[in-house]
Tab-separated table of C-alpha atoms in Angstrom:
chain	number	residue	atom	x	y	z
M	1235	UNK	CA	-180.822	-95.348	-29.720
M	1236	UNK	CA	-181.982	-92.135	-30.605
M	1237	UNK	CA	-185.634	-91.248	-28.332
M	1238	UNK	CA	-188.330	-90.477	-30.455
M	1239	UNK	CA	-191.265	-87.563	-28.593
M	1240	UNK	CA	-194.420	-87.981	-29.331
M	1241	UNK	CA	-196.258	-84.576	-28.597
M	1242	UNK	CA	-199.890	-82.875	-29.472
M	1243	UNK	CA	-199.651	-79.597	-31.098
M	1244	UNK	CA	-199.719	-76.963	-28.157
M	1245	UNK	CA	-200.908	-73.418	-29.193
M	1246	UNK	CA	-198.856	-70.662	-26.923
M	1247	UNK	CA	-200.653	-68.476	-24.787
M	1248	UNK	CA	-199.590	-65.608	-22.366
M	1249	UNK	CA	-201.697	-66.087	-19.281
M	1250	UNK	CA	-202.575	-62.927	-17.148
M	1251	UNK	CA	-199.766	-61.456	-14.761
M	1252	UNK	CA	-201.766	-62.852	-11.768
M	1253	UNK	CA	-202.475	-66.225	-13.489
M	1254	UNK	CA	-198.812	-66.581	-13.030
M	1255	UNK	CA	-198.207	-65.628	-9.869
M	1256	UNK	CA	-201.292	-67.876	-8.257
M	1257	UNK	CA	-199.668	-70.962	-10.638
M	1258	UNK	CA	-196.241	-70.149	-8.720
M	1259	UNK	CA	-194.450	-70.940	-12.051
M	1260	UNK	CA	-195.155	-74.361	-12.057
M	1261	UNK	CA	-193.328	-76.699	-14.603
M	1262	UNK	CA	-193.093	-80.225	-13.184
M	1263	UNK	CA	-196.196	-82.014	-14.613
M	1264	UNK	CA	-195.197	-84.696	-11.633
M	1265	UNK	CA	-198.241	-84.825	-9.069
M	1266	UNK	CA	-196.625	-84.116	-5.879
M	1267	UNK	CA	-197.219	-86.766	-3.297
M	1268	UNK	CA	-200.180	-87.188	-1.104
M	1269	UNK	CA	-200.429	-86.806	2.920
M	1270	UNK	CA	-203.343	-85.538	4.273
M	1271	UNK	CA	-207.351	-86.230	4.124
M	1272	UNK	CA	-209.308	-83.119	3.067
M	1273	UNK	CA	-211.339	-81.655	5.571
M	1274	UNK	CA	-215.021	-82.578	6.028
M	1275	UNK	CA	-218.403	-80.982	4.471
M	1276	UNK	CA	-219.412	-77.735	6.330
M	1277	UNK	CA	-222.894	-78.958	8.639
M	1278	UNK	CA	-225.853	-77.661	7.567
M	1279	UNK	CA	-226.614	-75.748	10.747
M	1280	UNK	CA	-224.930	-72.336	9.301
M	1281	UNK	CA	-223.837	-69.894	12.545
M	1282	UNK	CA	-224.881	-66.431	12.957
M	1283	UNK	CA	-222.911	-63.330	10.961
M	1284	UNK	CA	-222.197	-59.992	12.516
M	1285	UNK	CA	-225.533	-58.324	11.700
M	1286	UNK	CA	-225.216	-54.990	9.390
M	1287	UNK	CA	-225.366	-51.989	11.640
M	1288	UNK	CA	-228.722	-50.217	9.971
M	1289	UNK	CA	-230.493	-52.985	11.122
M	1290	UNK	CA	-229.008	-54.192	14.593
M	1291	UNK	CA	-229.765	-50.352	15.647
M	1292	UNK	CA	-233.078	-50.037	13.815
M	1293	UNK	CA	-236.728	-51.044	14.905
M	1294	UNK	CA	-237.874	-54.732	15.914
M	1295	UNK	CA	-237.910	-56.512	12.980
M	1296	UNK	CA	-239.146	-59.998	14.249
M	1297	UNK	CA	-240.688	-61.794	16.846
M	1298	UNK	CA	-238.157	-63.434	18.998
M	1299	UNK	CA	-237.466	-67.212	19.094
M	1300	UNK	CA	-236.733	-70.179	16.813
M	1301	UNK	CA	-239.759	-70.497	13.945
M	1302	UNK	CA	-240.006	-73.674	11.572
M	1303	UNK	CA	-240.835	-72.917	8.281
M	1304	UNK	CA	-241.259	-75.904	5.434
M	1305	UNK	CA	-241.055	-75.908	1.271
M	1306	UNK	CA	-241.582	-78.636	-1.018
M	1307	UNK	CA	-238.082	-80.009	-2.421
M	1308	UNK	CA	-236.506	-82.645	-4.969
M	1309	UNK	CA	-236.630	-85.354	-2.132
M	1310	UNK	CA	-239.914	-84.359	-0.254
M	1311	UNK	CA	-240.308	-81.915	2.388
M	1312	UNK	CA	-237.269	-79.394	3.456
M	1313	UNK	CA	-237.264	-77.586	6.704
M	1314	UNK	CA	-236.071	-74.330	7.801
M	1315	UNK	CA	-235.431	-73.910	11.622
M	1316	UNK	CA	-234.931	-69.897	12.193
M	1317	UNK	CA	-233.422	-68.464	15.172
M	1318	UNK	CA	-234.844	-64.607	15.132
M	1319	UNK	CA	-233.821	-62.119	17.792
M	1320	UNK	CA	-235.471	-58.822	17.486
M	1321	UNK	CA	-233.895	-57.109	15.102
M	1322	UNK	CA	-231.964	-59.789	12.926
M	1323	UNK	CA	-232.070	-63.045	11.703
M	1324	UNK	CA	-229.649	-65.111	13.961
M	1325	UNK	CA	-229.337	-68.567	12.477
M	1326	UNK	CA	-230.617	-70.935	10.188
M	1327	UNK	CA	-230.642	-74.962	10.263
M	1328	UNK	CA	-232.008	-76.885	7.331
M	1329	UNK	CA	-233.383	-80.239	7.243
M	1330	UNK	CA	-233.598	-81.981	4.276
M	1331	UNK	CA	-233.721	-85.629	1.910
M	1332	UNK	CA	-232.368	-84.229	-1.228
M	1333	UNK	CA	-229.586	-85.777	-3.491
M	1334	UNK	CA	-226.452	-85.233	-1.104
M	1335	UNK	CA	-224.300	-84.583	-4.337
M	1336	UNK	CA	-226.732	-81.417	-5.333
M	1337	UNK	CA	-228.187	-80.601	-2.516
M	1338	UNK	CA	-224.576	-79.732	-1.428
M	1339	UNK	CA	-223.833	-76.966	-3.440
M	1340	UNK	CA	-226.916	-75.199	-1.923
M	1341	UNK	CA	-226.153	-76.176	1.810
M	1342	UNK	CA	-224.888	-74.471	3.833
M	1343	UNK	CA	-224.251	-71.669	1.363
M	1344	UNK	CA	-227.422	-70.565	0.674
M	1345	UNK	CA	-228.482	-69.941	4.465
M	1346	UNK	CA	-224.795	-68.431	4.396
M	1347	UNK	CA	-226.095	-66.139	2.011
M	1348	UNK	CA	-229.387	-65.271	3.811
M	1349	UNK	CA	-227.597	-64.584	7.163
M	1350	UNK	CA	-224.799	-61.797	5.591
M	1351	UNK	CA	-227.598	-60.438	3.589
M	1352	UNK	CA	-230.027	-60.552	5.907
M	1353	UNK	CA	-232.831	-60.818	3.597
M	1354	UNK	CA	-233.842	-64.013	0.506
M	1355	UNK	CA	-234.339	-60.773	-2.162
M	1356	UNK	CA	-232.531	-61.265	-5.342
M	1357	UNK	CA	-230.424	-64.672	-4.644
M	1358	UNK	CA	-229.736	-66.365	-7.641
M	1359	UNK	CA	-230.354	-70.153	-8.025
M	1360	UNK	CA	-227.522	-72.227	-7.961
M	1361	UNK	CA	-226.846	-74.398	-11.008
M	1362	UNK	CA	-227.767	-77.940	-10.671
M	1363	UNK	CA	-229.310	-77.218	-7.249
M	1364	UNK	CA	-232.253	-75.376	-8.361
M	1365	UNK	CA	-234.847	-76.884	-6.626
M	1366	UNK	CA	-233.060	-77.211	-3.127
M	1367	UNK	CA	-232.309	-73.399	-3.705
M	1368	UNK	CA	-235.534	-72.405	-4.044
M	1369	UNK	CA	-236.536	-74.568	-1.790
M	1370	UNK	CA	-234.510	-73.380	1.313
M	1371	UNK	CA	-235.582	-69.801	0.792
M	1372	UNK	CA	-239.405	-70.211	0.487
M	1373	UNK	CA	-238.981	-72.052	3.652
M	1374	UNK	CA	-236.981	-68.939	5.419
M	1375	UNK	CA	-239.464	-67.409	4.015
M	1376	UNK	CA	-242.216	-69.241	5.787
M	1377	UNK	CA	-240.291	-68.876	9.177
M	1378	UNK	CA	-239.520	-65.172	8.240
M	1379	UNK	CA	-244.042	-64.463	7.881
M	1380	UNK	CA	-244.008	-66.803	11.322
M	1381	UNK	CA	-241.723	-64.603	12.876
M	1382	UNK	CA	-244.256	-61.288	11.901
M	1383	UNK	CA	-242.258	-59.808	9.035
M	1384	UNK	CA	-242.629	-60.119	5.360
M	1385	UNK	CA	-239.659	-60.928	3.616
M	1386	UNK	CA	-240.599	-58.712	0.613
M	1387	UNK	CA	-239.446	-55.671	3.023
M	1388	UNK	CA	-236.080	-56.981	3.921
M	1389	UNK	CA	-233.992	-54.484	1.960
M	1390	UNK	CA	-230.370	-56.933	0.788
M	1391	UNK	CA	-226.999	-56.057	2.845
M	1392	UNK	CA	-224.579	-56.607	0.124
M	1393	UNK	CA	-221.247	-57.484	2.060
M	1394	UNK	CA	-218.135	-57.004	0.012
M	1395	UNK	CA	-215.637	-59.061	1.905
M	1396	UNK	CA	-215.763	-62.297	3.939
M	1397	UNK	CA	-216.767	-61.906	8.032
M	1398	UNK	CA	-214.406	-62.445	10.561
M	1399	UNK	CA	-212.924	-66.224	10.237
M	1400	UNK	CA	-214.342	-66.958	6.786
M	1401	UNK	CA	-212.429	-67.853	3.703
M	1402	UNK	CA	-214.824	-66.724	1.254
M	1403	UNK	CA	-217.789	-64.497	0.736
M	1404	UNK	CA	-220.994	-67.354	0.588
M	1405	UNK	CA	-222.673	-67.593	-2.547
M	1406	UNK	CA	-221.946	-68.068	-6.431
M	1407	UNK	CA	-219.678	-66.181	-9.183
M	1408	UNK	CA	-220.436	-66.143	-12.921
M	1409	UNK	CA	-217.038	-65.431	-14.778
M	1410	UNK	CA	-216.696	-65.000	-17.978
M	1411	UNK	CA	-213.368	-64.623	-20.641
M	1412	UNK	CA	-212.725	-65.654	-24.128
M	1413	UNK	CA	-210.761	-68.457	-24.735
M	1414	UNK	CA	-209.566	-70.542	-27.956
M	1415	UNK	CA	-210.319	-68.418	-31.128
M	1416	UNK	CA	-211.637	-65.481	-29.086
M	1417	UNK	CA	-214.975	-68.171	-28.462
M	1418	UNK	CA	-216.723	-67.175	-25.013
M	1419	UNK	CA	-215.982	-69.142	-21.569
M	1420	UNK	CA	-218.394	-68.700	-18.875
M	1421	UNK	CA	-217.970	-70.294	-15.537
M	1422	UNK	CA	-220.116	-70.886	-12.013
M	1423	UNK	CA	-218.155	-71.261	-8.935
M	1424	UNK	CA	-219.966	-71.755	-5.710
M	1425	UNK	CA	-218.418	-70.710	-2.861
M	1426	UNK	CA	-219.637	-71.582	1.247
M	1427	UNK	CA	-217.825	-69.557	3.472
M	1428	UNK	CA	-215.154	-72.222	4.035
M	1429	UNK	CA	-214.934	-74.081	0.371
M	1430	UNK	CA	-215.113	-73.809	-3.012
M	1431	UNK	CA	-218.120	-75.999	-3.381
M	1432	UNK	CA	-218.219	-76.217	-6.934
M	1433	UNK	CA	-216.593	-75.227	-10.428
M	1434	UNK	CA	-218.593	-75.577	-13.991
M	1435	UNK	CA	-217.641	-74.611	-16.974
M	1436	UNK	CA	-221.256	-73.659	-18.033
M	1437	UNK	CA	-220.458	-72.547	-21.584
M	1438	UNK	CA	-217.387	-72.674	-23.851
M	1439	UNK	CA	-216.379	-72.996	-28.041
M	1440	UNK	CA	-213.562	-74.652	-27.423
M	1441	UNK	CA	-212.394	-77.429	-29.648
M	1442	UNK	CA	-213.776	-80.997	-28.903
M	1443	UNK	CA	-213.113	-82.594	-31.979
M	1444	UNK	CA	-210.275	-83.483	-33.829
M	1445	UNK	CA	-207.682	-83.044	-30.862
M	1446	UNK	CA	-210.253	-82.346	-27.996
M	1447	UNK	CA	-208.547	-79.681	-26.291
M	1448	UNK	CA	-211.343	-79.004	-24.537
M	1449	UNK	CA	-211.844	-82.265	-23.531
M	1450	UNK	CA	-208.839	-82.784	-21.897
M	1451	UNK	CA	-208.835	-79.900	-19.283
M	1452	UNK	CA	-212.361	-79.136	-18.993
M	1453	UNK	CA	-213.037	-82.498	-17.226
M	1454	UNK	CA	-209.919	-81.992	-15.508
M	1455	UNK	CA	-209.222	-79.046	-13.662
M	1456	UNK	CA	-212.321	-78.336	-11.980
M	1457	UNK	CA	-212.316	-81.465	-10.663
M	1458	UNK	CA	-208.848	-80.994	-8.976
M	1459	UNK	CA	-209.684	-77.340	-7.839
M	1460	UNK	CA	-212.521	-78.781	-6.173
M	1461	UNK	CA	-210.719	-81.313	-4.491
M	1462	UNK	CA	-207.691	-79.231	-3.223
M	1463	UNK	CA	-209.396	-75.887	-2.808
M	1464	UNK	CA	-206.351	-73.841	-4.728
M	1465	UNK	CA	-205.029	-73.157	-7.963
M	1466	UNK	CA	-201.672	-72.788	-6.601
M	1467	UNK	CA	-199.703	-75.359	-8.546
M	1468	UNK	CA	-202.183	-76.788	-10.965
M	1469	UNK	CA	-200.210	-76.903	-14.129
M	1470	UNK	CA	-201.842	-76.491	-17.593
M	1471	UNK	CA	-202.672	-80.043	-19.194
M	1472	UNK	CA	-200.243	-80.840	-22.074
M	1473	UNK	CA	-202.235	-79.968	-26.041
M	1474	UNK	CA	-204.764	-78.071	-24.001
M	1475	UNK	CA	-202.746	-75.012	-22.729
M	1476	UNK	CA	-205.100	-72.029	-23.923
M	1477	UNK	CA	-208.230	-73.774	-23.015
M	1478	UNK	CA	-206.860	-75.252	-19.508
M	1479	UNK	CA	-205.106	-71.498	-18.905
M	1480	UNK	CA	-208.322	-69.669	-19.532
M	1481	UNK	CA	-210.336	-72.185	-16.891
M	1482	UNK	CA	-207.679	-71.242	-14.129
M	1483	UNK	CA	-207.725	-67.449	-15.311
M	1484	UNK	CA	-211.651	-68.126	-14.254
M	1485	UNK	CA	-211.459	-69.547	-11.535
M	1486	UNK	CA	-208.871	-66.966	-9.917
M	1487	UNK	CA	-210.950	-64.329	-11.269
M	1488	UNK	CA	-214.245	-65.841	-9.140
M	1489	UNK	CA	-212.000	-66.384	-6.154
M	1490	UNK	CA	-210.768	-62.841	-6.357
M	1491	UNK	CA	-214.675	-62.141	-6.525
M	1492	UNK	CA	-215.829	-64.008	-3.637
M	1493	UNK	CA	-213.277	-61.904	-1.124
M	1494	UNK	CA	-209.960	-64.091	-1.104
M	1495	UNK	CA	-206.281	-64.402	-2.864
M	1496	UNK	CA	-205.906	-67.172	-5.122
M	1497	UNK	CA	-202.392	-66.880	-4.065
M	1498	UNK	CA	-202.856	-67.075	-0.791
M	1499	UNK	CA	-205.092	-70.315	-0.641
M	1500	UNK	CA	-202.255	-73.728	-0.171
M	1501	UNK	CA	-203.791	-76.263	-1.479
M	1502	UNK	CA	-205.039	-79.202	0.484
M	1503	UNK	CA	-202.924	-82.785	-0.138
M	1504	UNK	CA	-204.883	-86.031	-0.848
M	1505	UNK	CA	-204.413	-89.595	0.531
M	1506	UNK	CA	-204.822	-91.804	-2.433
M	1507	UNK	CA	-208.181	-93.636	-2.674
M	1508	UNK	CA	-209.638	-91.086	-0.143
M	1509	UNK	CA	-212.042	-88.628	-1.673
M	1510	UNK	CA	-214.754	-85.781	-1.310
M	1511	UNK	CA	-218.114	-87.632	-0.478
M	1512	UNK	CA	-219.873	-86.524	-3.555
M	1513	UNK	CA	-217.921	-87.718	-6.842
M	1514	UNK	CA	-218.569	-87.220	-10.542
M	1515	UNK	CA	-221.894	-88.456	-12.027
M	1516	UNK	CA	-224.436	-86.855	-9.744
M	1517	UNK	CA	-223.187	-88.508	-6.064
M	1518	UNK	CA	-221.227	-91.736	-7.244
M	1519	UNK	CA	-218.219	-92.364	-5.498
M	1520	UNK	CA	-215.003	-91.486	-7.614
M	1521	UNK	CA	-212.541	-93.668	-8.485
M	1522	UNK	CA	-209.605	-91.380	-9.044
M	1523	UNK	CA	-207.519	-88.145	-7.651
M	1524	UNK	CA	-208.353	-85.872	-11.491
M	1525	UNK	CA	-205.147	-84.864	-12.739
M	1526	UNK	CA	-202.190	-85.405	-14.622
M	1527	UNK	CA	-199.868	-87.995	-14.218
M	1528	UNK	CA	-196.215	-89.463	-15.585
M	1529	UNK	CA	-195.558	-93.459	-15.617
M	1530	UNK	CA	-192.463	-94.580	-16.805
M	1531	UNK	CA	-191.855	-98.450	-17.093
M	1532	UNK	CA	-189.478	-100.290	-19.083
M	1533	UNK	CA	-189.952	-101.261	-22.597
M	1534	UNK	CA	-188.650	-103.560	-25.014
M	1535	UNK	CA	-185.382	-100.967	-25.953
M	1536	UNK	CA	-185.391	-98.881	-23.223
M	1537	UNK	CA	-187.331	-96.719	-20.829
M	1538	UNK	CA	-191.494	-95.969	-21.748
M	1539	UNK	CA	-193.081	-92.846	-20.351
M	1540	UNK	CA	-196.920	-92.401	-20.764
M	1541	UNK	CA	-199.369	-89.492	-19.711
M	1542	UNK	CA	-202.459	-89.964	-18.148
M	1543	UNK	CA	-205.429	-87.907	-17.549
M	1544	UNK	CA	-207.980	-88.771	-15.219
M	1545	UNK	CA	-210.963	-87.130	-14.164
M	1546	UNK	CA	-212.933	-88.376	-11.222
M	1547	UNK	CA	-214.936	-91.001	-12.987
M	1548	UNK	CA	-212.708	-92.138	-15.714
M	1549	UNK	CA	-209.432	-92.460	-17.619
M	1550	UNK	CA	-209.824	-89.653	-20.241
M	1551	UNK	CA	-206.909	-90.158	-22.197
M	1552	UNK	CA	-203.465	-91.895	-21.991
M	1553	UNK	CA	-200.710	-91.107	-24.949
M	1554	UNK	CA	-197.128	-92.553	-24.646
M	1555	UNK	CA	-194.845	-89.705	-23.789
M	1556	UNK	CA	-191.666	-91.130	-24.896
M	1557	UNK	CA	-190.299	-94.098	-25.788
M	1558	UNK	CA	-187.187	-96.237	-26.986
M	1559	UNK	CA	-188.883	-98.817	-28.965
M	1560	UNK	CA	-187.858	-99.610	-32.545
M	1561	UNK	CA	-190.093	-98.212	-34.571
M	1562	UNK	CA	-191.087	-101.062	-36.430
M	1563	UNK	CA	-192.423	-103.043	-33.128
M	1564	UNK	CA	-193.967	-99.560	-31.865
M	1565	UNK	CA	-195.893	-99.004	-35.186
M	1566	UNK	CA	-197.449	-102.585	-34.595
M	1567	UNK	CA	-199.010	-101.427	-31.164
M	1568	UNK	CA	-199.715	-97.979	-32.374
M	1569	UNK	CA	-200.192	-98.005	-36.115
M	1570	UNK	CA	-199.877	-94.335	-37.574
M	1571	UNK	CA	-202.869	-95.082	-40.340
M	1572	UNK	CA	-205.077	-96.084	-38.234
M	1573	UNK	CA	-206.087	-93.541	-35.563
M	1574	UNK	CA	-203.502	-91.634	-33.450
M	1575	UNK	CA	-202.374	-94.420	-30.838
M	1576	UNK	CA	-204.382	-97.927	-31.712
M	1577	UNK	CA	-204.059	-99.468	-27.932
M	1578	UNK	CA	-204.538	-96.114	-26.493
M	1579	UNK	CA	-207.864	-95.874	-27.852
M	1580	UNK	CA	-208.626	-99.335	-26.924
M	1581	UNK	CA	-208.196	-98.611	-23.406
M	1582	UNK	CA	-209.929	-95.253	-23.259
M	1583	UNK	CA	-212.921	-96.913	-24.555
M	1584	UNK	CA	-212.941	-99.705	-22.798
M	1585	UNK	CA	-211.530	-98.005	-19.244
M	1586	UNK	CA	-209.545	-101.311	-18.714
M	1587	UNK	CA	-206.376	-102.829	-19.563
M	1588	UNK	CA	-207.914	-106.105	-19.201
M	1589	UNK	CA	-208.731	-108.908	-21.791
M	1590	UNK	CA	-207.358	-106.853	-24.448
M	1591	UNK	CA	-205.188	-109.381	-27.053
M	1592	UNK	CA	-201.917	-109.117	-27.413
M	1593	UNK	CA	-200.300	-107.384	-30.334
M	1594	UNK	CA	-198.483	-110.529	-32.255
M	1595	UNK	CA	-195.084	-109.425	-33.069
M	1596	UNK	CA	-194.628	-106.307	-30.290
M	1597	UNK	CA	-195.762	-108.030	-26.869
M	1598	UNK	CA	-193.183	-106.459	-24.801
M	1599	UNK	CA	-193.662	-103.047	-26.277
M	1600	UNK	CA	-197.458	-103.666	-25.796
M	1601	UNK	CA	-197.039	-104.990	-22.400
M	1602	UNK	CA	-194.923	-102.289	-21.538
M	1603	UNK	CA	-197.502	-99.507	-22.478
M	1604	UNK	CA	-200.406	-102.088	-20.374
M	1605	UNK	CA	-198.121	-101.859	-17.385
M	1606	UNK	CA	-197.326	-97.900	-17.594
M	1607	UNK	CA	-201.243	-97.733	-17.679
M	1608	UNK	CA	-201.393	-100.071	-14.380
M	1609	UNK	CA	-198.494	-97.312	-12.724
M	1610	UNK	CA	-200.625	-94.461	-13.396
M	1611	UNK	CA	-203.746	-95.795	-12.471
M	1612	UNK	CA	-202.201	-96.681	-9.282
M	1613	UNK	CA	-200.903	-92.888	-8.951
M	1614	UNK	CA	-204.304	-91.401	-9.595
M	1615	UNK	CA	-205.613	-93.496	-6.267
M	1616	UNK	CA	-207.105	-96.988	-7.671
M	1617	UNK	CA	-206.495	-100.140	-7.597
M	1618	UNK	CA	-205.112	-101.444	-10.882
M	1619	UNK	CA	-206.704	-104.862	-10.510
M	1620	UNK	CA	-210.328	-103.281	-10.799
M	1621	UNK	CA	-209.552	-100.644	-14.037
């Protein structure tokens, strides 16, 4: 029997000459298997940079010693110990009780920042960790008036390239491109001198409606970057290929930025069901790896592929790939007139392939699409019994 391919319309796109160097000309939308558990948070204490030399040789700056100094924050009161020798500021340890999942993104690379810079002038707050951002520099702040200097007259060292041993410059990159229809893409990635600590698209006109190409990267690919600190190897997502290529043109360009080689950095492998400690949804615990995944099962006629895309939080969406089935007993499950793919809808919606009926007529077909669901599921890290 002849296979029939179901597809979404891709638009071609040329990626950048780098783009496709860092993506090592990846085809195989296969996830390649997971070994290792990815490494854990940097501590908050942040060590002491190589100071710049204008100010190691210059004038006492500061008292000597270890000064507290305090700030208000989103979970109560955040403290700044500072370690000052005379002409630099040598370390900085931060106490806090804000939301781990925020707070994060500001710890440790905001004291990061402050130590290479050697000064809290003109840092920029951190999306979605405002308040802990602002928070840890009013208290350096505090320490810095303790320690007999005003931070006001702490002139910025700008450093262009990561110290000795770090992976990254500390701090954040806004990138910005144009993407589907020449609409605008602007990014955030926050980097800590060890991790990329966060990717967000913060603005984009790319389509969400009719076939969501936005939808099916944007959620995606961040996510993944995130988890295994490359791009190296992160494919574009099938229908979305301008929208996911411009993301990872983004994100290479803000690594690039922050003082590394996005073809340098090997990505980290994960153990399925082992995570980051922050998931999706402001600290919940995520239930999947994000990415893109293959399950083949048998059907009714013949071999059943489906694709699955998976965030951290969710099943976005699941399309067969390819299939054997008569097309009489497949149009049953999926009916063309009445939205693209009938049970695939059912189950994005409901994000389970539990207590849904049975298609009278097609049950193997439909069972067959159920169990590919169950396959991928169990690729992406869960447990098929709770989805």
């Amino acid at each position: 029997m002849k296979k029939n391919k179901i597809f979404a319309r891709v638009s071609g796109v040329v990626l950048a000459t780098y783009m496709l160097a860092a993506l090592g000309g990846c085809a195989d939308n296969t996830p390649a298997p997971v070994v290792t558990p990815p490494a854990a948070p940097t501590p908050a204490s942040t060590p002491a940079p190589t100071p710049p030399p204008a100010q190691e040789e210059g004038p006492a700056l500061f008292t000597p010693g270890t000064f507290t100094g305090t700030s208000d924050s989103y979970g109560g009161t955040l403290t700044a110990s500072v370690t000052f020798e005379a002409g630099r500021i040598a370390d900085i340890s931060i106490d806090h009780a804000d939301t781990a999942s925020f707070a994060r993104r500001a710890i440790p690379t905001i004291p990061q920042m402050i130590l290479h810079r050697q000064s809290t002038l003109d840092i920029d707050a951190i999306a979605s960790a405002t308040l802990t951002t602002d928070a840890v520099i009013n208290a350096v702040n505090d320490a810095i008036e303790q320690a007999g200097a005003n931070p006001a007259d702490l002139t910025p060292y700008i450093p262009t390239q990561p110290l000795p041993g770090a992976t990254f410059i500390a701090g954040q990159q806004i990138v910005e491109t144009t993407s589907w229809e020449d609409s605008p893409m602007i990014m955030q990635v926050v980097f800590s001198e060890s991790e990329i600590i966060r990717v967000q698209v913060l603005e984009h006109g790319d389509t969400t409606t009719g076939g969501n190409w936005a939808g099916r990267s944007i959620p995606i690919i961040p996510h993944r970057v995130e988890e295994v600190q490359s791009t190296v190897g992160i494919d574009t997502v099938s229908g979305a290929t301008i929208t996911s290529g411009s993301v990872l043109a983004l994100i290479d360009e803000a690594i690039t930025l922050a003082g590394a080689n996005p073809a340098s950095l090997q990505p980290r492998t994960l153990v399925a069901g082992n995570f980051w400690p922050y998931g999706a949804g402001g600290g919940q615990q995520a239930r999947f790896h994000p990415g893109i995944y293959y399950a083949t099962v048998d059907g009714f006629a013949g071999p059943m592929t489906i694709q699955a895309i998976f965030s951290r939080g969710a099943l976005v969406r699941v399309r067969v790939y390819e299939h054997e089935e008569t097309e009489s007993f497949f149009e049953m499950v999926f009916p063309p007139g009445q939205g693209v793919y009938t049970l695939a809808n059912v189950v994005e919606q409901e994000q389970s392939i539990h207590g849904i009926d049975v298609t009278a007529g097609a049950t193997a077909t439909h069972n067959a699409f159920l169990e590919a669901v169950a396959e991928a599921v169990r690729m992406a890290g869960a447990d098929p019994a709770d989805f």
